[in-house]
Short mmCIF file of C-alpha atoms (C1' of nucleotides) in Angstrom, two decimals:
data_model
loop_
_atom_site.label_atom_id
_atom_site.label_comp_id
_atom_site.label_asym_id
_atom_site.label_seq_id
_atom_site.Cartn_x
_atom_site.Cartn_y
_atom_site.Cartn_z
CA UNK A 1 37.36 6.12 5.44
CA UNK A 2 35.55 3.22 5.91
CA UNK A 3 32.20 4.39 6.59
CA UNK A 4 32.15 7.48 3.84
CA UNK A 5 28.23 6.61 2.75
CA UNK A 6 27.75 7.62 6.41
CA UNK A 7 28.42 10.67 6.23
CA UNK A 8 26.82 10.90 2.97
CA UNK A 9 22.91 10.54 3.35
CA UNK A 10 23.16 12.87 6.22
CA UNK A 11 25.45 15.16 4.45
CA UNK A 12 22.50 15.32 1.37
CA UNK A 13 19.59 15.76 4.60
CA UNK A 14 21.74 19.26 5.36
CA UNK A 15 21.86 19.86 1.77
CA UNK A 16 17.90 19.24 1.72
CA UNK A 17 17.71 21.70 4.35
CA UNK A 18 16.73 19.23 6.90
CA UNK A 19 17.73 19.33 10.19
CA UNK A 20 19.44 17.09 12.11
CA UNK A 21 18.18 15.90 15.14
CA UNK A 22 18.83 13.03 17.45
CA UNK A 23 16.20 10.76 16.55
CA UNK A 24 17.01 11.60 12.47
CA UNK A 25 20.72 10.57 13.59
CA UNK A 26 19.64 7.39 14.71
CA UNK A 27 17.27 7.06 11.80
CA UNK A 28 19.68 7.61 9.08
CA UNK A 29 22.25 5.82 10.96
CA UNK A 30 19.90 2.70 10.41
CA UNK A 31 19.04 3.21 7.28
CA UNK A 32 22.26 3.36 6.24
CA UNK A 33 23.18 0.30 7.87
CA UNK A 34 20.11 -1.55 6.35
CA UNK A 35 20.79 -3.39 3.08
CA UNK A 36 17.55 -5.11 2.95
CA UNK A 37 14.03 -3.55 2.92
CA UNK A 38 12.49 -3.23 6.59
CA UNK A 39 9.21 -1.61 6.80
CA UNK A 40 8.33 1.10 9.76
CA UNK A 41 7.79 -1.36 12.38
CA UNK A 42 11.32 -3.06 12.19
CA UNK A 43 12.70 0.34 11.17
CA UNK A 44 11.61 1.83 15.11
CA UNK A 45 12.86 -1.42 16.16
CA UNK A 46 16.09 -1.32 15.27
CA UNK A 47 16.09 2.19 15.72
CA UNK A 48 15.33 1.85 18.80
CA UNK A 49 18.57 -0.13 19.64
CA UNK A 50 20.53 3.34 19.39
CA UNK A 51 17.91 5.52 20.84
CA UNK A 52 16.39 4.15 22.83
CA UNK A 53 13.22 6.92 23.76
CA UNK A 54 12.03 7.09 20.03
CA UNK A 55 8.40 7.34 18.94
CA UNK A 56 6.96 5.40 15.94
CA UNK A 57 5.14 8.45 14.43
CA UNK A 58 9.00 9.88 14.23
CA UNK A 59 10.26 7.30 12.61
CA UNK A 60 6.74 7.65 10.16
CA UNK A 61 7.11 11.59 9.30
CA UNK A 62 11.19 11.20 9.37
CA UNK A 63 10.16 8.54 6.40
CA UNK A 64 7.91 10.43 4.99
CA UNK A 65 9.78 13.89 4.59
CA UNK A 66 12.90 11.60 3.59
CA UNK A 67 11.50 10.23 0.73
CA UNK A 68 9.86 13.14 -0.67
CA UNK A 69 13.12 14.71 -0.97
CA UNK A 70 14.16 11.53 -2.79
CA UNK A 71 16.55 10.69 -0.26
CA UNK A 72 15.07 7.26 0.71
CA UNK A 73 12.91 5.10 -1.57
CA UNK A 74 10.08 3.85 -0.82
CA UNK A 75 8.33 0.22 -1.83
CA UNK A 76 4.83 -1.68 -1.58
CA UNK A 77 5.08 -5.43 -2.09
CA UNK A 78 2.00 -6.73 -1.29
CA UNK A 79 2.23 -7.19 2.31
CA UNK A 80 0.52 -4.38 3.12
CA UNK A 81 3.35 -2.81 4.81
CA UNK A 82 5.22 -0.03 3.35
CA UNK A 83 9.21 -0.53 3.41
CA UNK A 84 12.14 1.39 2.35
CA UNK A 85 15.54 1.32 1.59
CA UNK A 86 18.24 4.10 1.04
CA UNK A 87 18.51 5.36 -2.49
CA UNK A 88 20.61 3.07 -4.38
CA UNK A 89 23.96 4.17 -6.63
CA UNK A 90 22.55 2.37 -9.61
CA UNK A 91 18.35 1.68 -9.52
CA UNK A 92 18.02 -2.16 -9.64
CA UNK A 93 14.58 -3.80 -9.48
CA UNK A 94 13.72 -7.17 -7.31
CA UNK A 95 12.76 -10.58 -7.26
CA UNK A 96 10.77 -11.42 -4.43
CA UNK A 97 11.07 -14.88 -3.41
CA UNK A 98 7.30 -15.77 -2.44
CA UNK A 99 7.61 -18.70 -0.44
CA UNK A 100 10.34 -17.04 1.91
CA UNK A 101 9.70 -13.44 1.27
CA UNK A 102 13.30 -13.02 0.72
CA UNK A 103 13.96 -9.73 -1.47
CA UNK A 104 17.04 -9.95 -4.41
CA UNK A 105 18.22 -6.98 -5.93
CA UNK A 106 19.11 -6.98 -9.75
CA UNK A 107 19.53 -4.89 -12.85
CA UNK A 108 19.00 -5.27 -16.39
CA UNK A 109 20.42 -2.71 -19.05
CA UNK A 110 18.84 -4.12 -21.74
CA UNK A 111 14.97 -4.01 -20.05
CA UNK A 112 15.86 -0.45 -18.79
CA UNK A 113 16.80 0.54 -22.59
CA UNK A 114 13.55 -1.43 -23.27
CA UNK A 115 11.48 0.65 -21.19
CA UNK A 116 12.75 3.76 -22.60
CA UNK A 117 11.83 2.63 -26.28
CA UNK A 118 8.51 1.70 -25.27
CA UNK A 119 7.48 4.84 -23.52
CA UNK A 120 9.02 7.04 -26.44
CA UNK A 121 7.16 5.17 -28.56
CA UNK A 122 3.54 6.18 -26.13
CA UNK A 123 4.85 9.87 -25.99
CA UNK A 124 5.92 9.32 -22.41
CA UNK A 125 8.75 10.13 -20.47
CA UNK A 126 10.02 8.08 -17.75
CA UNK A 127 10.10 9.50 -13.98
CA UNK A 128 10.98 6.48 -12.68
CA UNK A 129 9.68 2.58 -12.48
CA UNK A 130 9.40 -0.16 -10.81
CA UNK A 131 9.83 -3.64 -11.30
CA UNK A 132 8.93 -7.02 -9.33
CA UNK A 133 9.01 -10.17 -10.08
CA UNK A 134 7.81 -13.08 -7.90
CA UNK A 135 9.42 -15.86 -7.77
CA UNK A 136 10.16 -19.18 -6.69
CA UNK A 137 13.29 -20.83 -6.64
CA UNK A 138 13.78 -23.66 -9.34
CA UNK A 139 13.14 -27.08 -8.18
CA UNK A 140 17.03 -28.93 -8.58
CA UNK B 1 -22.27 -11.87 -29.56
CA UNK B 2 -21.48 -8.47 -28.07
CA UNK B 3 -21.44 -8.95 -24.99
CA UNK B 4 -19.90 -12.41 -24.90
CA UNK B 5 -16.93 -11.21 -22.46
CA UNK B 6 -20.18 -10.60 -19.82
CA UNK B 7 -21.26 -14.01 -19.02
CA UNK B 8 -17.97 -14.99 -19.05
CA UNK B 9 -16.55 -13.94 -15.83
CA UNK B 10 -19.93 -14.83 -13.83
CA UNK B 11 -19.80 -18.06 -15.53
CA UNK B 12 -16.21 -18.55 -14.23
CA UNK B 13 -17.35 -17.58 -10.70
CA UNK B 14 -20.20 -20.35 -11.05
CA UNK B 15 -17.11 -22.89 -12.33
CA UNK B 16 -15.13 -21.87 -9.52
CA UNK B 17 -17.81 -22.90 -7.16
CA UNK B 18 -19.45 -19.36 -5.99
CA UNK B 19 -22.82 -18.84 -5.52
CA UNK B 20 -24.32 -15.66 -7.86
CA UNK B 21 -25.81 -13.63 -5.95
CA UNK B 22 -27.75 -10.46 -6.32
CA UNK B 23 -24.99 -7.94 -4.57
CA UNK B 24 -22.21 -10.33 -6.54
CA UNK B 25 -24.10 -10.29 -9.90
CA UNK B 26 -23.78 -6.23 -9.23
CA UNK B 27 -20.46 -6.16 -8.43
CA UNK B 28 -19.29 -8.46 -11.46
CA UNK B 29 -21.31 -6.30 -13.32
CA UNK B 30 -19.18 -3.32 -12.34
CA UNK B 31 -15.76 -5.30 -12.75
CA UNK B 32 -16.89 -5.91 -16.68
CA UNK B 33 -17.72 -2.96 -17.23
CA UNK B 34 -14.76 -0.49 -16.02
CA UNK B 35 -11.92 -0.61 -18.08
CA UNK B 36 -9.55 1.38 -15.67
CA UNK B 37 -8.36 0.63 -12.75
CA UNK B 38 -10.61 1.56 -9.72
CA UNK B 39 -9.88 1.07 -6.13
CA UNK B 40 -12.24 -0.54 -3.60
CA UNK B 41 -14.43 2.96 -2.98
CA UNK B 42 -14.68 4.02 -6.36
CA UNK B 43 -16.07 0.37 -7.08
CA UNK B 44 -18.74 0.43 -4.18
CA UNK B 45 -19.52 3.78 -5.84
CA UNK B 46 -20.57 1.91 -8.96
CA UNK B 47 -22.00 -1.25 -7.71
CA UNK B 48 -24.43 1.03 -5.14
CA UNK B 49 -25.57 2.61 -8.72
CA UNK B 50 -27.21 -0.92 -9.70
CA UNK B 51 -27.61 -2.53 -6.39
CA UNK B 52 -28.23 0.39 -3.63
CA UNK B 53 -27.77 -1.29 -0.30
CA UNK B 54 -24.56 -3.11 -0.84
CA UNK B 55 -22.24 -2.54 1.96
CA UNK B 56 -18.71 -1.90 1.46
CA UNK B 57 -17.48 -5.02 3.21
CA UNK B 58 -19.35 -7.21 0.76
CA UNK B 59 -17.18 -5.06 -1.98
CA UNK B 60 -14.23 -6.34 0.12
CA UNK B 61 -15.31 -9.52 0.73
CA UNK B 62 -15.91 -10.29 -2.63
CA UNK B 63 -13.06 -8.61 -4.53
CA UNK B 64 -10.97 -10.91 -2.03
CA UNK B 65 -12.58 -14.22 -3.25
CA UNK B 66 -12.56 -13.23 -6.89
CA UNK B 67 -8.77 -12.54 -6.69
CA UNK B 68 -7.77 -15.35 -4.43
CA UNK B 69 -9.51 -17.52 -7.66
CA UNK B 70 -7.60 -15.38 -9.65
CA UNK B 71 -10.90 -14.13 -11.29
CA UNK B 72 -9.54 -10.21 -11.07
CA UNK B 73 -6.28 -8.55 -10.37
CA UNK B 74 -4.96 -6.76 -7.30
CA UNK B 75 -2.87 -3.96 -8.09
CA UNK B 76 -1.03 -1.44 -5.58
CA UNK B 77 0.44 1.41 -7.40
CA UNK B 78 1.79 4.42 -4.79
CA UNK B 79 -1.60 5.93 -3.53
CA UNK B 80 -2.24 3.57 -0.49
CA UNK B 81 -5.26 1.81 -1.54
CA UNK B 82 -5.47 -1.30 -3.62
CA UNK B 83 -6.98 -1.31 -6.95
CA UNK B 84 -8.33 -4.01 -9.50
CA UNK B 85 -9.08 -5.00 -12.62
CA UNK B 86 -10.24 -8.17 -14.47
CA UNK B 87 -7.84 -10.17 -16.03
CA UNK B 88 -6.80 -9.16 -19.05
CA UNK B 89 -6.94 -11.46 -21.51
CA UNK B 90 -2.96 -11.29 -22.20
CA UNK B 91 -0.36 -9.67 -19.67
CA UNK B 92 0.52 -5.87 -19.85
CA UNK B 93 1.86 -4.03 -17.79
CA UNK B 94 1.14 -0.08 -16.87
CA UNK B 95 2.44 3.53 -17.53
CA UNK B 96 1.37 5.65 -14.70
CA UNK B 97 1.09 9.35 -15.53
CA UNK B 98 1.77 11.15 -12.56
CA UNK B 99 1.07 14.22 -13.63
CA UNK B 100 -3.16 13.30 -14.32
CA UNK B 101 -3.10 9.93 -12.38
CA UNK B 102 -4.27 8.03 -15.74
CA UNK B 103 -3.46 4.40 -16.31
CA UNK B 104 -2.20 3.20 -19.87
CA UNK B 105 -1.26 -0.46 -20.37
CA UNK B 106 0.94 -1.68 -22.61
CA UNK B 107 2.86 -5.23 -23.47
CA UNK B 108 6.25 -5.92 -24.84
CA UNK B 109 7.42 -9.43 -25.86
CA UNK B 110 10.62 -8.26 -25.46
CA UNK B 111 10.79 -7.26 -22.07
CA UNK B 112 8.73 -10.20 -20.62
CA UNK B 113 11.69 -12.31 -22.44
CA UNK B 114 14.46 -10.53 -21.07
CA UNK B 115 12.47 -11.23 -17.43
CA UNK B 116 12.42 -14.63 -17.75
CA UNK B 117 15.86 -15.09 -19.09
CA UNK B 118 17.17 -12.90 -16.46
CA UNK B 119 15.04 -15.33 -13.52
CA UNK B 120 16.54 -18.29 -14.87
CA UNK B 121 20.39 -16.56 -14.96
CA UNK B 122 19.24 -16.56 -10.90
CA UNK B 123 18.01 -19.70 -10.83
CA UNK B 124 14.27 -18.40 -10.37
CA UNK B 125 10.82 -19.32 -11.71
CA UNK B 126 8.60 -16.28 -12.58
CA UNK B 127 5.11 -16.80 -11.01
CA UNK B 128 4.07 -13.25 -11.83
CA UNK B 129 5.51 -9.80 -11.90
CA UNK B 130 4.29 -6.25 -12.35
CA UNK B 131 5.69 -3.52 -14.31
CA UNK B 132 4.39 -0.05 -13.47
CA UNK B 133 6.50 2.88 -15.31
CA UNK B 134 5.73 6.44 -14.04
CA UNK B 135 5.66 8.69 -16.57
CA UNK B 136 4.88 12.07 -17.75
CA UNK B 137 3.98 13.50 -20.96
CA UNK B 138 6.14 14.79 -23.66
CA UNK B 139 6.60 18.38 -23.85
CA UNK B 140 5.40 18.74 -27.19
"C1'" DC C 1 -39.91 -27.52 -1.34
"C1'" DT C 2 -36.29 -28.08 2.15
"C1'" DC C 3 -32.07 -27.70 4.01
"C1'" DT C 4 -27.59 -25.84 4.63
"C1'" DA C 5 -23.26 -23.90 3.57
"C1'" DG C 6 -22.09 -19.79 1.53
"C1'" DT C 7 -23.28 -14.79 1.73
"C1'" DT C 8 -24.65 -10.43 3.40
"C1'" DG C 9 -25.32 -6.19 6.30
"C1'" DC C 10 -24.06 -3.95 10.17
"C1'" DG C 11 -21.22 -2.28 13.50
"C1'" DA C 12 -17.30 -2.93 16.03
"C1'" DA C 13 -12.34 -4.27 15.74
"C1'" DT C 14 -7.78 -4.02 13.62
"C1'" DG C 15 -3.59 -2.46 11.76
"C1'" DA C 16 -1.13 0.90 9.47
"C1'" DT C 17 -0.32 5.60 9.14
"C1'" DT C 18 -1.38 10.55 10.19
"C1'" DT C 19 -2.30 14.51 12.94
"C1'" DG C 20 -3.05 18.13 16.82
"C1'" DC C 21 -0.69 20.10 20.20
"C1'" DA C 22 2.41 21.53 23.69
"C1'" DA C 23 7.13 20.83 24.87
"C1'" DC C 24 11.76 20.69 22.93
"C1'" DT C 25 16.15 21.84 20.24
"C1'" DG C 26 19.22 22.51 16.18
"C1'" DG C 27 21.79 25.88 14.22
"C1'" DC C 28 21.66 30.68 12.15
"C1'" DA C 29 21.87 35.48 13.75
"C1'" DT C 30 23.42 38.16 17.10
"C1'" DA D 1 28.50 32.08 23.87
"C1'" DT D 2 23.53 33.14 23.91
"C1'" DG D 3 18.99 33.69 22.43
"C1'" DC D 4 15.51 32.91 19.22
"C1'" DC D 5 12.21 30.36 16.55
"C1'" DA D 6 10.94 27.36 12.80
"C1'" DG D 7 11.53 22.65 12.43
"C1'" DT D 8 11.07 18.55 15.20
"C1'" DT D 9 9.49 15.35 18.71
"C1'" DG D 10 6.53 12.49 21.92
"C1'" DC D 11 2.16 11.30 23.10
"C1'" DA D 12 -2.46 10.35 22.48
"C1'" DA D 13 -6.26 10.69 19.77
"C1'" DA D 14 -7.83 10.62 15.02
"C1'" DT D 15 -8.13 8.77 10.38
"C1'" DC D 16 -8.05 5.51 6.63
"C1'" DA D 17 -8.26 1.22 4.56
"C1'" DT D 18 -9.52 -3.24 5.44
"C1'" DT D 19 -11.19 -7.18 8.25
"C1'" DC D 20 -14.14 -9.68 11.44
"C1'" DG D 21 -18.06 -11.47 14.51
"C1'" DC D 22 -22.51 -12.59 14.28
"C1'" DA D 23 -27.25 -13.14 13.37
"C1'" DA D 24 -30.28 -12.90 9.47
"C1'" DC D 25 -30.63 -14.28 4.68
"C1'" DT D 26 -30.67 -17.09 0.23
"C1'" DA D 27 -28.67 -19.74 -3.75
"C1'" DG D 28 -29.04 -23.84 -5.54
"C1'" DA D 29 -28.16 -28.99 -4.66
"C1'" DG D 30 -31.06 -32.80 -3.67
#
DNA sequence: CTCTAGTTGCGAATGATTTGCAACTGGCAT
DNA sequence: ATGCCAGTTGCAAATCATTCGCAACTAGAG
C-alpha cells in the first residue's frame, strides 16, 4: 500500500486507452518517482537507469501523447528546455529561485479566487494558468 | 506630441550605449508599433516591410540585446517560439484565449500584493514573475 | 575625415524536438 | 493459448528555432 500513486498514473494511461509498453513502464515509473521538474534529457537519463535500451524520441512522443491526455503537465521556464512533472492533486504554481534554478512549489487560494474574479469580470473562463515567480532568496 | 512614445525607446537604446542603425532603427520601428505580441518571424515579417534585406539573425541578434537591457520583453507562452513586446509602461499580465490564440492583458493590484506577501511568507524576493491565464470565452 | 568597436549578412552550426519507416508487441478477439 | 494488427519503438534523417563564425560594413566619437 505504499506505492498506491503507482499504480495510479498507469492505471489512468489504460483508462486513456494507452497502451502499455515497456519503455512507457519505465517512463511512468520515473515520472512518478520524480518530484521535481526534469526536462527530456534527464527524463531518458534516468529512464534509462531501468531500461536500459531506450530511445530519446520515445521518451519525446511518450511525453507528448501523455500530456495531451492531461496526464502529465508540461512547463517552459525560460531555459529553453521543456520539463514536466506528473499532474499534481491540488495545481500549485512556482517560485523559481534564479540564482540556483531551484524550483518551489506553492499555492495560494486567495490569488486563485483572484484570478477567477478577474477573468469573469473580461468574459473569460479559465482553462487553466500558470504562474512563476522569480526569485531570489532574501539577503539575512 | 503624438508620437512621443517613438523616440523614446530609440532614445533609450542610444542611453544604453547602442549604436542606431538603419536595420535597428527598422526593427525598433516595428517593436513601437505592434501592440500584440509577435514572435521572432512574424517580426522579421514586419521589419523586411520597411527595411527589405534584413536578415533574420539581425532580428535575433537584436531582440537579444534589447531584452538583455531590458528595453523589450521576452515572453514564452505554450507554442514553442519566443515572443516580445516592449515594456509596458506598468506590469500586466496576460489572458490567453486558446480557442483564437489572442492575447489580452490585464493588471490587478490585488494579485501582485498577494505575490509579494506570499514571497516574503517564503523568505523570497520577487525579481519578476509572469502570469499567463488560458482562457476561453463565455458561452453567451 | 579617420578610425575602430559595434553591427550586419550570409551560410553553416547547434540544440531541441519531430518524423518516416520498417521492425516489434500489447492485449482484444478468437 | 494463439494470432492479428493498430499502437509503439528504435534509428536515422529531417525540421524548427536560434546561435555563431567571419569578413565586409558603418555609426559616431575624436
Amino acid at each position: 500500500m505504499s506505492d498506491v500513486g503507482a499504480s495510479n498514473l498507469t492505471e489512468r494511461c489504460r483508462l486513456a486507452g494507452l497502451r502499455i509498453t515497456g519503455p512507457r513502464k519505465a517512463i511512468l515509473k520515473v515520472l512518478e518517482d520524480s518530484s521535481d521538474h526534469p526536462d527530456v534529457e534527464e527524463l531518458h537519463r534516468r529512464v534509462k537507469r531501468v531500461h536500459p535500451g531506450i530511445n530519446i524520441a520515445t521518451v519525446y512522443r511518450t511525453l507528448n501523447v501523455l500530456s495531451e491526455h492531461d496526464l502529465i503537465e508540461r512547463h517552459s521556464f525560460d531555459d529553453g528546455r521543456t520539463r514536466y512533472e506528473t499532474i499534481p492533486e491540488e495545481h500549485h504554481d512556482h517560485f523559481i529561485d534564479i540564482d540556483t534554478g531551484e524550483v518551489v512549489e506553492f499555492v495560494s487560494e486567495e490569488i486563485e479566487a483572484m484570478q477567477e474574479e478577474i477573468a469573469r469580470r473580461h468574459g473569460f473562463e479559465i482553462v487553466s494558468h500558470r504562474l512563476d515567480i522569480f526569485v531570489r532568496r532574501r539577503d539575512p
